[in-house]
CSV table of C-alpha atoms (C1' of nucleotides) in Angstrom, one decimal:
chain,number,residue,atom,x,y,z
A,1,MET,CA,48.7,16.9,-3.9
A,2,PRO,CA,46.1,15.6,-6.2
A,3,SER,CA,42.2,15.8,-5.1
A,4,ARG,CA,40.4,12.5,-3.9
A,5,PRO,CA,39.4,10.5,-7.2
A,6,SER,CA,36.4,9.8,-8.6
A,7,PRO,CA,35.1,6.6,-7.1
A,8,HIS,CA,35.1,4.4,-9.5
A,9,GLN,CA,37.5,5.2,-11.6
A,10,PRO,CA,40.8,3.7,-11.2
A,11,ARG,CA,43.7,5.5,-9.7
A,12,LYS,CA,46.0,4.2,-12.5
A,13,THR,CA,45.3,2.9,-15.9
A,14,PRO,CA,45.2,-0.7,-15.0
A,15,GLN,CA,46.0,-3.6,-17.8
A,16,GLN,CA,45.5,-1.5,-20.7
A,17,GLN,CA,45.0,-4.0,-23.0
A,18,ARG,CA,42.0,-5.5,-21.1
A,19,ALA,CA,41.0,-2.8,-19.9
A,20,ARG,CA,40.9,-0.9,-23.6
A,21,GLN,CA,38.9,-3.9,-24.8
A,22,THR,CA,36.7,-3.9,-22.3
A,23,ARG,CA,35.6,-0.4,-22.8
A,24,GLN,CA,35.4,-1.1,-26.3
A,25,ARG,CA,33.1,-3.8,-25.5
A,26,ILE,CA,31.2,-1.6,-23.8
A,27,LEU,CA,31.1,0.7,-26.2
A,28,ASP,CA,29.8,-1.6,-29.1
A,29,ALA,CA,27.0,-3.1,-26.6
A,30,ALA,CA,25.8,0.2,-26.2
A,31,ALA,CA,26.0,1.4,-29.8
A,32,ARG,CA,23.6,-2.0,-30.2
A,33,VAL,CA,21.2,-1.4,-27.5
A,34,PHE,CA,20.8,2.5,-28.5
A,35,THR,CA,19.9,1.4,-31.2
A,36,GLU,CA,17.7,-1.4,-30.7
A,37,TYR,CA,15.8,0.6,-27.2
A,38,GLY,CA,16.1,4.0,-28.1
A,39,TYR,CA,17.7,6.2,-25.5
A,40,ALA,CA,15.3,6.0,-22.4
A,41,ALA,CA,15.2,2.6,-22.5
A,42,GLY,CA,18.8,2.0,-23.8
A,43,THR,CA,19.1,1.4,-20.2
A,44,THR,CA,22.7,0.6,-18.0
A,45,ASP,CA,21.3,-2.7,-16.7
A,46,ARG,CA,20.7,-3.3,-20.9
A,47,ILE,CA,24.4,-2.2,-21.8
A,48,ALA,CA,25.9,-4.0,-19.0
A,49,GLU,CA,23.9,-7.1,-20.0
A,50,ALA,CA,24.6,-7.2,-23.6
A,51,ALA,CA,28.5,-6.2,-22.8
A,52,LYS,CA,27.8,-9.7,-20.7
A,53,LEU,CA,29.2,-7.5,-17.4
A,54,SER,CA,27.6,-6.2,-14.4
A,55,VAL,CA,26.3,-2.7,-14.3
A,56,GLY,CA,28.8,-1.9,-11.5
A,57,SER,CA,31.9,-2.9,-14.1
A,58,VAL,CA,30.4,-0.9,-16.5
A,59,TYR,CA,30.3,2.2,-13.9
A,60,GLN,CA,34.3,1.6,-13.7
A,61,TYR,CA,34.6,2.6,-17.1
A,62,PHE,CA,32.3,5.2,-17.4
A,63,PRO,CA,31.3,7.6,-14.8
A,64,ASN,CA,27.6,7.5,-15.9
A,65,LYS,CA,24.9,6.6,-18.8
A,66,ASP,CA,25.4,10.1,-20.8
A,67,SER,CA,29.4,9.8,-21.4
A,68,ILE,CA,29.0,6.5,-22.8
A,69,LEU,CA,26.3,8.2,-25.3
A,70,LEU,CA,28.8,11.2,-25.3
A,71,THR,CA,31.8,8.9,-26.1
A,72,LEU,CA,30.0,7.1,-29.0
A,73,THR,CA,28.6,10.8,-30.4
A,74,LEU,CA,32.1,12.3,-30.5
A,75,ALA,CA,33.1,9.3,-32.3
A,76,HIS,CA,30.6,9.5,-35.0
A,77,ILE,CA,31.7,13.3,-35.0
A,78,ASP,CA,35.6,12.7,-35.6
A,79,GLU,CA,34.9,10.0,-38.0
A,80,GLY,CA,32.8,12.4,-39.9
A,81,ILE,CA,35.5,15.1,-39.5
A,82,GLU,CA,37.8,12.8,-41.0
A,83,ALA,CA,35.6,11.8,-43.8
A,84,VAL,CA,34.8,15.0,-45.4
A,85,ARG,CA,38.5,16.1,-45.1
A,86,ALA,CA,39.6,13.0,-46.4
A,87,SER,CA,36.8,13.7,-49.7
A,88,LEU,CA,37.7,17.0,-50.1
A,89,THR,CA,41.9,16.3,-50.1
A,90,ALA,CA,41.0,13.5,-52.5
A,91,VAL,CA,39.7,15.9,-55.0
A,92,ALA,CA,42.3,19.0,-54.2
A,93,THR,CA,44.3,18.6,-57.2
A,94,SER,CA,42.2,18.8,-59.7
A,95,PRO,CA,39.9,22.1,-60.4
A,96,VAL,CA,38.7,23.7,-57.6
A,97,ARG,CA,35.2,24.3,-59.0
A,98,PRO,CA,32.2,23.5,-56.5
A,99,GLU,CA,30.2,21.6,-59.3
A,100,GLN,CA,33.3,18.9,-58.6
A,101,TRP,CA,34.0,19.3,-54.8
A,102,LEU,CA,30.6,19.4,-53.5
A,103,PRO,CA,29.6,16.2,-54.6
A,104,ALA,CA,32.4,15.0,-53.1
A,105,MET,CA,31.6,16.6,-49.9
A,106,VAL,CA,27.8,16.1,-49.8
A,107,GLY,CA,28.5,12.4,-50.7
A,108,ALA,CA,30.7,11.7,-48.0
A,109,TYR,CA,28.6,12.9,-45.7
A,110,ALA,CA,25.8,11.2,-46.5
A,111,ASP,CA,27.7,7.6,-47.1
A,112,LEU,CA,28.4,8.4,-43.2
A,113,HIS,CA,24.7,8.4,-42.4
A,114,SER,CA,23.9,5.5,-44.4
A,115,HIS,CA,26.2,3.1,-42.2
A,116,ASN,CA,23.4,2.7,-39.2
A,117,PRO,CA,20.6,5.2,-39.4
A,118,ARG,CA,18.6,4.2,-36.7
A,119,LEU,CA,21.7,4.9,-34.2
A,120,HIS,CA,22.2,8.1,-35.7
A,121,LYS,CA,19.1,8.7,-35.0
A,122,VAL,CA,19.1,8.0,-31.2
A,123,LEU,CA,22.4,9.9,-30.9
A,124,PHE,CA,22.1,13.4,-32.7
A,125,GLU,CA,17.9,13.2,-32.1
A,126,GLU,CA,16.4,11.6,-29.5
A,127,SER,CA,19.2,12.0,-26.9
A,128,PRO,CA,20.0,14.8,-24.9
A,129,ARG,CA,22.8,16.9,-26.2
A,130,PRO,CA,25.1,18.4,-23.4
A,131,PRO,CA,27.2,21.5,-24.4
A,132,GLU,CA,30.4,19.8,-24.5
A,133,LEU,CA,28.7,17.9,-27.7
A,134,LEU,CA,27.2,21.0,-29.0
A,135,ASP,CA,30.4,22.5,-28.6
A,136,ARG,CA,32.3,19.9,-30.9
A,137,PHE,CA,30.0,19.6,-33.5
A,138,HIS,CA,30.3,23.7,-33.9
A,139,GLN,CA,33.5,23.6,-33.9
A,140,ALA,CA,33.9,20.3,-36.5
A,141,GLU,CA,31.0,22.8,-38.4
A,142,ARG,CA,33.7,25.4,-38.2
A,143,ASP,CA,36.3,23.4,-39.6
A,144,ALA,CA,34.6,22.4,-42.7
A,145,ALA,CA,33.8,25.5,-43.2
A,146,ASP,CA,37.3,26.9,-43.6
A,147,ALA,CA,37.9,24.0,-46.0
A,148,VAL,CA,34.9,25.2,-47.8
A,149,GLU,CA,36.4,28.6,-47.8
A,150,GLN,CA,39.6,28.1,-49.2
A,151,PHE,CA,37.5,26.2,-52.3
A,152,LEU,CA,35.6,29.1,-52.8
A,153,ARG,CA,38.4,32.0,-52.3
A,154,SER,CA,40.6,29.7,-55.2
A,155,ASP,CA,38.2,29.5,-57.4
A,156,PRO,CA,38.0,32.7,-59.8
A,157,SER,CA,35.1,31.9,-61.5
A,158,LEU,CA,33.4,32.7,-58.2
A,159,ASP,CA,32.5,36.2,-57.2
A,160,LEU,CA,31.3,35.8,-53.7
A,161,ALA,CA,30.9,39.0,-51.7
A,162,ASP,CA,31.6,37.3,-48.5
A,163,PRO,CA,33.2,33.9,-49.0
A,164,THR,CA,33.7,33.3,-45.3
A,165,ARG,CA,29.7,33.2,-44.9
A,166,SER,CA,28.9,31.5,-47.8
A,167,ALA,CA,31.1,28.2,-46.9
A,168,ARG,CA,29.1,28.8,-43.8
A,169,VAL,CA,25.9,28.4,-45.6
A,170,VAL,CA,27.4,25.8,-47.3
A,171,VAL,CA,28.3,23.7,-44.5
A,172,ALA,CA,24.8,24.2,-43.0
A,173,VAL,CA,22.9,23.6,-45.8
A,174,ILE,CA,25.0,20.0,-45.9
A,175,GLU,CA,24.3,19.4,-42.5
A,176,SER,CA,20.8,19.9,-42.3
A,177,LEU,CA,19.6,18.5,-45.5
A,178,VAL,CA,21.3,15.2,-45.1
A,179,HIS,CA,20.4,15.0,-41.3
A,180,ARG,CA,16.9,15.7,-42.1
A,181,PHE,CA,16.6,13.1,-44.6
A,182,VAL,CA,18.4,10.5,-42.4
A,183,SER,CA,15.5,11.1,-39.9
A,184,GLN,CA,13.1,11.1,-42.5
A,185,ARG,CA,13.8,8.2,-44.7
A,186,PRO,CA,16.3,6.4,-43.1
A,187,ASP,CA,16.5,3.7,-45.7
A,188,ASP,CA,17.4,5.7,-48.4
A,189,VAL,CA,20.3,8.0,-47.3
A,190,ASP,CA,22.7,7.2,-49.7
A,191,SER,CA,20.1,8.1,-52.7
A,192,PRO,CA,22.0,9.9,-55.8
A,193,HIS,CA,19.0,12.2,-55.6
A,194,LEU,CA,19.6,13.4,-52.1
A,195,THR,CA,23.2,14.1,-53.2
A,196,SER,CA,22.2,15.8,-56.4
A,197,GLU,CA,19.6,17.8,-54.7
A,198,ILE,CA,21.9,19.9,-52.5
A,199,VAL,CA,24.3,20.1,-55.0
A,200,ASP,CA,22.2,21.9,-57.3
A,201,LEU,CA,20.8,23.9,-54.8
A,202,LEU,CA,24.1,25.0,-53.6
A,203,VAL,CA,25.9,25.4,-56.6
A,204,ALA,CA,23.2,27.8,-57.9
A,205,TYR,CA,23.5,29.7,-54.6
A,206,LEU,CA,27.0,29.9,-55.1
A,207,ARG,CA,26.6,31.2,-58.6
A,208,ALA,CA,24.3,33.6,-58.1
A,209,GLU,CA,24.9,35.3,-55.4
A,210,ARG,CA,26.5,39.0,-56.3
A,211,VAL,CA,25.5,40.8,-53.1
B,1,MET,CA,-17.2,-3.5,-24.1
B,2,PRO,CA,-15.3,-0.6,-23.7
B,3,SER,CA,-11.7,-1.3,-21.9
B,4,ARG,CA,-11.0,-0.4,-18.2
B,5,PRO,CA,-10.6,3.5,-18.6
B,6,SER,CA,-6.8,4.2,-17.8
B,7,PRO,CA,-7.1,5.7,-13.6
B,8,HIS,CA,-7.2,9.7,-12.9
B,9,GLN,CA,-9.3,10.5,-16.3
B,10,PRO,CA,-12.1,11.3,-15.7
B,11,ARG,CA,-14.9,9.1,-18.1
B,12,LYS,CA,-17.1,12.6,-18.8
B,13,THR,CA,-15.6,16.0,-19.5
B,14,PRO,CA,-16.8,17.5,-16.0
B,15,GLN,CA,-17.1,21.5,-15.4
B,16,GLN,CA,-16.0,22.7,-18.9
B,17,GLN,CA,-15.3,26.0,-17.6
B,18,ARG,CA,-12.6,25.4,-14.5
B,19,ALA,CA,-11.2,22.4,-15.8
B,20,ARG,CA,-10.1,24.3,-19.2
B,21,GLN,CA,-8.3,26.6,-17.4
B,22,THR,CA,-6.9,24.7,-14.6
B,23,ARG,CA,-5.5,22.5,-17.9
B,24,GLN,CA,-4.1,25.9,-19.3
B,25,ARG,CA,-2.8,26.7,-15.7
B,26,ILE,CA,-0.8,23.6,-16.2
B,27,LEU,CA,0.5,24.2,-19.6
B,28,ASP,CA,2.0,27.6,-19.0
B,29,ALA,CA,3.7,26.7,-15.8
B,30,ALA,CA,5.3,23.6,-18.0
B,31,ALA,CA,6.3,26.2,-20.3
B,32,ARG,CA,8.0,28.3,-17.9
B,33,VAL,CA,9.6,25.1,-16.1
B,34,PHE,CA,10.9,23.5,-18.9
B,35,THR,CA,11.9,26.9,-20.4
B,36,GLU,CA,14.1,27.4,-17.0
B,37,TYR,CA,15.0,23.8,-16.0
B,38,GLY,CA,15.1,22.1,-19.5
B,39,TYR,CA,13.3,18.6,-20.3
B,40,ALA,CA,15.3,16.5,-17.6
B,41,ALA,CA,14.9,18.5,-14.8
B,42,GLY,CA,11.8,20.0,-15.5
B,43,THR,CA,10.2,17.9,-13.5
B,44,THR,CA,6.3,16.9,-12.6
B,45,ASP,CA,6.5,18.1,-9.2
B,46,ARG,CA,8.1,21.2,-10.0
B,47,ILE,CA,5.4,21.6,-12.8
B,48,ALA,CA,2.7,21.1,-10.1
B,49,GLU,CA,4.2,23.4,-8.0
B,50,ALA,CA,4.7,25.9,-10.5
B,51,ALA,CA,1.0,25.6,-11.6
B,52,LYS,CA,0.1,25.5,-7.6
B,53,LEU,CA,-1.4,22.1,-7.9
B,54,SER,CA,-0.4,18.6,-6.4
B,55,VAL,CA,1.1,16.7,-9.0
B,56,GLY,CA,-1.8,13.9,-8.8
B,57,SER,CA,-4.0,17.1,-9.5
B,58,VAL,CA,-1.8,17.3,-13.2
B,59,TYR,CA,-2.0,13.6,-13.5
B,60,GLN,CA,-5.8,14.3,-13.7
B,61,TYR,CA,-5.4,16.4,-16.5
B,62,PHE,CA,-2.7,15.1,-18.4
B,63,PRO,CA,-1.5,10.8,-18.4
B,64,ASN,CA,1.9,11.5,-18.3
B,65,LYS,CA,4.9,14.1,-18.3
B,66,ASP,CA,5.8,13.5,-21.9
B,67,SER,CA,2.1,14.4,-22.7
B,68,ILE,CA,2.5,17.8,-21.3
B,69,LEU,CA,5.0,18.4,-23.5
B,70,LEU,CA,3.8,17.2,-26.6
B,71,THR,CA,0.6,19.1,-26.2
B,72,LEU,CA,2.9,22.1,-25.6
B,73,THR,CA,4.7,21.5,-28.8
B,74,LEU,CA,1.7,20.6,-30.9
B,75,ALA,CA,0.6,23.7,-29.8
B,76,HIS,CA,3.5,25.4,-31.0
B,77,ILE,CA,3.4,23.9,-34.3
B,78,ASP,CA,-0.2,25.2,-35.1
B,79,GLU,CA,0.9,28.2,-34.0
B,80,GLY,CA,3.7,27.9,-36.9
B,81,ILE,CA,1.2,26.5,-39.5
B,82,GLU,CA,-1.2,29.4,-38.7
B,83,ALA,CA,1.5,32.1,-39.1
B,84,VAL,CA,2.9,31.2,-42.5
B,85,ARG,CA,-0.4,30.2,-44.2
B,86,ALA,CA,-1.5,34.1,-42.7
B,87,SER,CA,1.8,35.2,-44.1
B,88,LEU,CA,1.0,33.6,-47.8
B,89,THR,CA,-2.0,34.7,-47.6
B,90,ALA,CA,-1.3,38.0,-47.3
B,91,VAL,CA,0.8,38.4,-50.3
B,92,ALA,CA,-1.2,35.7,-52.2
B,93,THR,CA,-2.8,38.6,-54.4
B,94,SER,CA,0.2,40.6,-55.2
B,95,PRO,CA,2.7,38.9,-57.9
B,96,VAL,CA,3.7,35.6,-57.5
B,97,ARG,CA,7.5,36.0,-57.7
B,98,PRO,CA,9.8,34.3,-55.1
B,99,GLU,CA,10.9,37.2,-54.7
B,100,GLN,CA,7.9,38.3,-52.8
B,101,TRP,CA,6.5,35.6,-50.9
B,102,LEU,CA,9.5,33.9,-49.9
B,103,PRO,CA,10.4,37.0,-47.2
B,104,ALA,CA,7.1,37.0,-45.8
B,105,MET,CA,7.3,32.9,-45.6
B,106,VAL,CA,10.8,32.9,-43.7
B,107,GLY,CA,9.8,36.2,-41.9
B,108,ALA,CA,6.9,34.6,-40.7
B,109,TYR,CA,8.8,31.9,-39.6
B,110,ALA,CA,11.8,33.1,-38.3
B,111,ASP,CA,9.3,35.4,-36.1
B,112,LEU,CA,7.4,32.2,-34.8
B,113,HIS,CA,11.0,31.4,-33.3
B,114,SER,CA,12.1,34.8,-31.8
B,115,HIS,CA,9.3,34.6,-28.8
B,116,ASN,CA,10.7,32.1,-26.8
B,117,PRO,CA,13.9,30.2,-28.1
B,118,ARG,CA,14.8,28.9,-24.8
B,119,LEU,CA,11.5,27.4,-24.4
B,120,HIS,CA,11.9,26.5,-28.5
B,121,LYS,CA,15.2,24.9,-28.2
B,122,VAL,CA,14.0,22.5,-25.0
B,123,LEU,CA,10.3,21.6,-27.0
B,124,PHE,CA,12.6,20.4,-30.4
B,125,GLU,CA,15.9,19.3,-29.5
B,126,GLU,CA,16.4,18.5,-26.1
B,127,SER,CA,13.2,16.8,-25.2
B,128,PRO,CA,12.3,13.2,-26.6
B,129,ARG,CA,9.8,13.2,-29.8
B,130,PRO,CA,7.4,10.7,-30.1
B,131,PRO,CA,6.6,9.4,-33.6
B,132,GLU,CA,3.1,11.4,-32.7
B,133,LEU,CA,4.7,14.7,-32.9
B,134,LEU,CA,6.8,13.9,-36.1
B,135,ASP,CA,3.8,12.9,-38.1
B,136,ARG,CA,2.3,16.0,-37.3
B,137,PHE,CA,5.6,17.6,-37.9
B,138,HIS,CA,5.7,15.9,-41.3
B,139,GLN,CA,2.1,16.8,-42.4
B,140,ALA,CA,2.5,20.3,-41.1
B,141,GLU,CA,5.5,20.6,-43.7
B,142,ARG,CA,3.9,18.6,-46.1
B,143,ASP,CA,0.8,21.5,-46.0
B,144,ALA,CA,3.3,24.1,-46.6
B,145,ALA,CA,5.1,22.5,-49.1
B,146,ASP,CA,1.5,22.5,-51.3
B,147,ALA,CA,1.0,25.8,-50.3
B,148,VAL,CA,4.9,26.8,-52.0
B,149,GLU,CA,4.1,24.4,-55.0
B,150,GLN,CA,1.1,26.6,-55.7
B,151,PHE,CA,3.0,29.6,-55.5
B,152,LEU,CA,5.5,27.9,-57.8
B,153,ARG,CA,3.4,27.0,-60.5
B,154,SER,CA,1.8,30.3,-60.9
B,155,ASP,CA,4.8,31.8,-61.9
B,156,PRO,CA,5.3,31.4,-65.8
B,157,SER,CA,8.6,33.0,-64.9
B,158,LEU,CA,10.1,29.9,-63.3
B,159,ASP,CA,10.3,26.9,-65.3
B,160,LEU,CA,11.0,23.9,-62.6
B,161,ALA,CA,11.2,20.1,-63.6
B,162,ASP,CA,9.6,19.0,-60.9
B,163,PRO,CA,7.8,22.0,-58.9
B,164,THR,CA,6.7,19.4,-56.2
B,165,ARG,CA,10.0,18.3,-55.5
B,166,SER,CA,11.4,22.2,-55.4
B,167,ALA,CA,8.7,23.1,-52.7
B,168,ARG,CA,9.4,20.4,-50.6
B,169,VAL,CA,13.3,21.3,-50.9
B,170,VAL,CA,12.3,24.8,-50.3
B,171,VAL,CA,10.7,24.1,-46.8
B,172,ALA,CA,13.0,21.7,-45.6
B,173,VAL,CA,15.6,24.6,-46.0
B,174,ILE,CA,13.7,27.4,-44.6
B,175,GLU,CA,13.2,24.6,-41.6
B,176,SER,CA,16.4,23.5,-41.3
B,177,LEU,CA,18.3,27.0,-41.6
B,178,VAL,CA,15.6,28.7,-39.2
B,179,HIS,CA,16.1,26.2,-36.6
B,180,ARG,CA,19.9,25.7,-36.6
B,181,PHE,CA,20.0,29.6,-36.5
B,182,VAL,CA,17.7,29.5,-33.6
B,183,SER,CA,19.6,26.8,-31.7
B,184,GLN,CA,22.8,28.4,-32.3
B,185,ARG,CA,22.0,32.2,-31.8
B,186,PRO,CA,18.9,32.0,-29.9
B,187,ASP,CA,19.4,36.0,-29.2
B,188,ASP,CA,19.4,36.8,-33.0
B,189,VAL,CA,16.6,34.9,-34.3
B,190,ASP,CA,14.9,37.6,-36.3
B,191,SER,CA,18.1,39.0,-37.4
B,192,PRO,CA,17.7,40.3,-40.9
B,193,HIS,CA,20.7,38.6,-41.8
B,194,LEU,CA,19.2,35.3,-41.5
B,195,THR,CA,16.2,36.0,-43.9
B,196,SER,CA,17.9,37.3,-46.3
B,197,GLU,CA,20.5,34.8,-46.6
B,198,ILE,CA,17.8,32.0,-46.6
B,199,VAL,CA,16.0,33.8,-49.4
B,200,ASP,CA,19.1,34.8,-51.7
B,201,LEU,CA,19.6,30.9,-51.5
B,202,LEU,CA,16.4,30.1,-52.5
B,203,VAL,CA,15.7,32.3,-55.0
B,204,ALA,CA,19.1,31.4,-56.8
B,205,TYR,CA,17.9,27.4,-56.5
B,206,LEU,CA,14.1,28.5,-58.0
B,207,ARG,CA,15.7,30.4,-61.1
B,208,ALA,CA,18.7,28.4,-61.6
B,209,GLU,CA,17.2,25.0,-61.8
B,210,ARG,CA,16.4,23.5,-65.0
B,211,VAL,CA,16.7,19.8,-64.6
C,1,DG,C1',-20.6,14.1,-7.1
C,2,DT,C1',-15.9,15.9,-8.1
C,3,DC,C1',-11.4,17.7,-7.1
C,4,DT,C1',-7.1,17.7,-4.1
C,5,DA,C1',-3.3,17.0,-1.4
C,6,DT,C1',-0.3,13.2,0.8
C,7,DA,C1',1.6,9.3,0.8
C,8,DG,C1',2.7,6.1,-1.0
C,9,DT,C1',5.1,2.3,-5.1
C,10,DC,C1',8.2,1.4,-9.3
C,11,DT,C1',12.1,2.0,-12.3
C,12,DG,C1',16.5,2.9,-13.1
C,13,DA,C1',20.7,5.6,-12.3
C,14,DT,C1',24.4,5.7,-9.4
C,15,DA,C1',27.4,4.5,-5.0
C,16,DG,C1',29.7,1.0,-1.7
C,17,DA,C1',30.5,-2.9,0.3
C,18,DC,C1',32.4,-7.5,-0.7
D,1,DG,C1',33.7,-7.9,-10.8
D,2,DT,C1',29.7,-8.6,-8.3
D,3,DC,C1',25.9,-7.4,-5.9
D,4,DT,C1',23.0,-4.8,-2.8
D,5,DA,C1',21.4,-0.3,-1.1
D,6,DT,C1',20.2,4.5,-1.9
D,7,DC,C1',18.0,8.0,-4.5
D,8,DA,C1',15.7,10.2,-7.7
D,9,DG,C1',11.4,11.3,-10.0
D,10,DA,C1',7.2,9.6,-12.7
D,11,DC,C1',3.4,7.6,-11.8
D,12,DT,C1',-0.9,5.7,-8.1
D,13,DA,C1',-4.2,4.9,-5.1
D,14,DT,C1',-7.2,6.9,-1.6
D,15,DA,C1',-8.9,9.8,2.2
D,16,DG,C1',-10.8,13.9,2.9
D,17,DA,C1',-12.2,19.0,1.3
D,18,DC,C1',-15.5,21.6,-1.6
DNA sequence: GTCTATAGTCTGATAGAC
DNA sequence: GTCTATCAGACTATAGAC
């Protein structure tokens, strides 16, 4: 026996077409509102207004404000996973030296952040990050680290004591430094300086380590 | 003509002694409440209760909830500045090779985060970070970078193209990686692994760079 | 005079009736 | 889908305590 459905969630998915569009309209509106007002002042009323809906209707598509935020954030993460995967696949056939795949990876990651740095900042810094989000995030990082590890292991010119650990460090550094850069100079994210500095740092690390 | 003073803010500072104590009592209570409940559920009512005061009294000492949070956070930052300064001063007389001052600096910074990781997480991740806070934070980082730059310049065995930039990278990496570690494994912050991994990374960077 | 406690007001998230 | 009601929590005004 199914448990009582939560209020406002339609039992069956209705007109798929229209509903999907409305849902997307809410998400787009929320992205604009959060970008402009930030998290706290990005009220559900404003989101509803921007989506040309009433508050109640918004709550028909999302159980609460944070779930809108979460959806937006998860979409960003998925985009990131995809972008990094694509960038690595593109160089996968060429030689596997870090000097070659690192710029692609770092560049892809930086690109991703250059689109709407302000929204990104709101999403990842100003807003609360529920455990569910952190989990997904960490999962994404683990996936990235696995991919990196493959590259590390396949390069005979490297002699790493612990490729698994090195891969995690590589991902952590890219993640941290790109994010930090975004939050401090939003206008300048795709500067080649950023990319090359990170690449230099990591190449030095990978080539030097003999533990 | 002075503008109307905001309500509840005493015009002149009163009995310094008692007032200072009360203020501190509120801060201590807030630290406990935020640690236990997080930012959102760390309500002013709970803080007042934990401080054995009424809400109104709390608002006599702080204009709003966020200013309590801000005070707490700034105190943390000041502690950090001091700890790092102390750690660097301690090694300042010995040779200036990064292999020597980096462990001290990274260790001091990691230590700082091992005291109350949960509170730290609430303060720096879960809570809103007003521009004022970010400014202070960046100032602190600049100071640290200046100190690091001195070390870099005074070591003849290094041949850096741009010591200023390298110093910034060093500080950014330490900051980012320690923070990331705190948020992911709060129980394990002062693990020597963390410190040595960061030191290895940075030493490699500093010794390899020839731009 | 200087604080404190109590009892509000106000805003924004969420629920429920149409 | 809309509109209105409810609730929580930040903040405020004020009467009285020390």
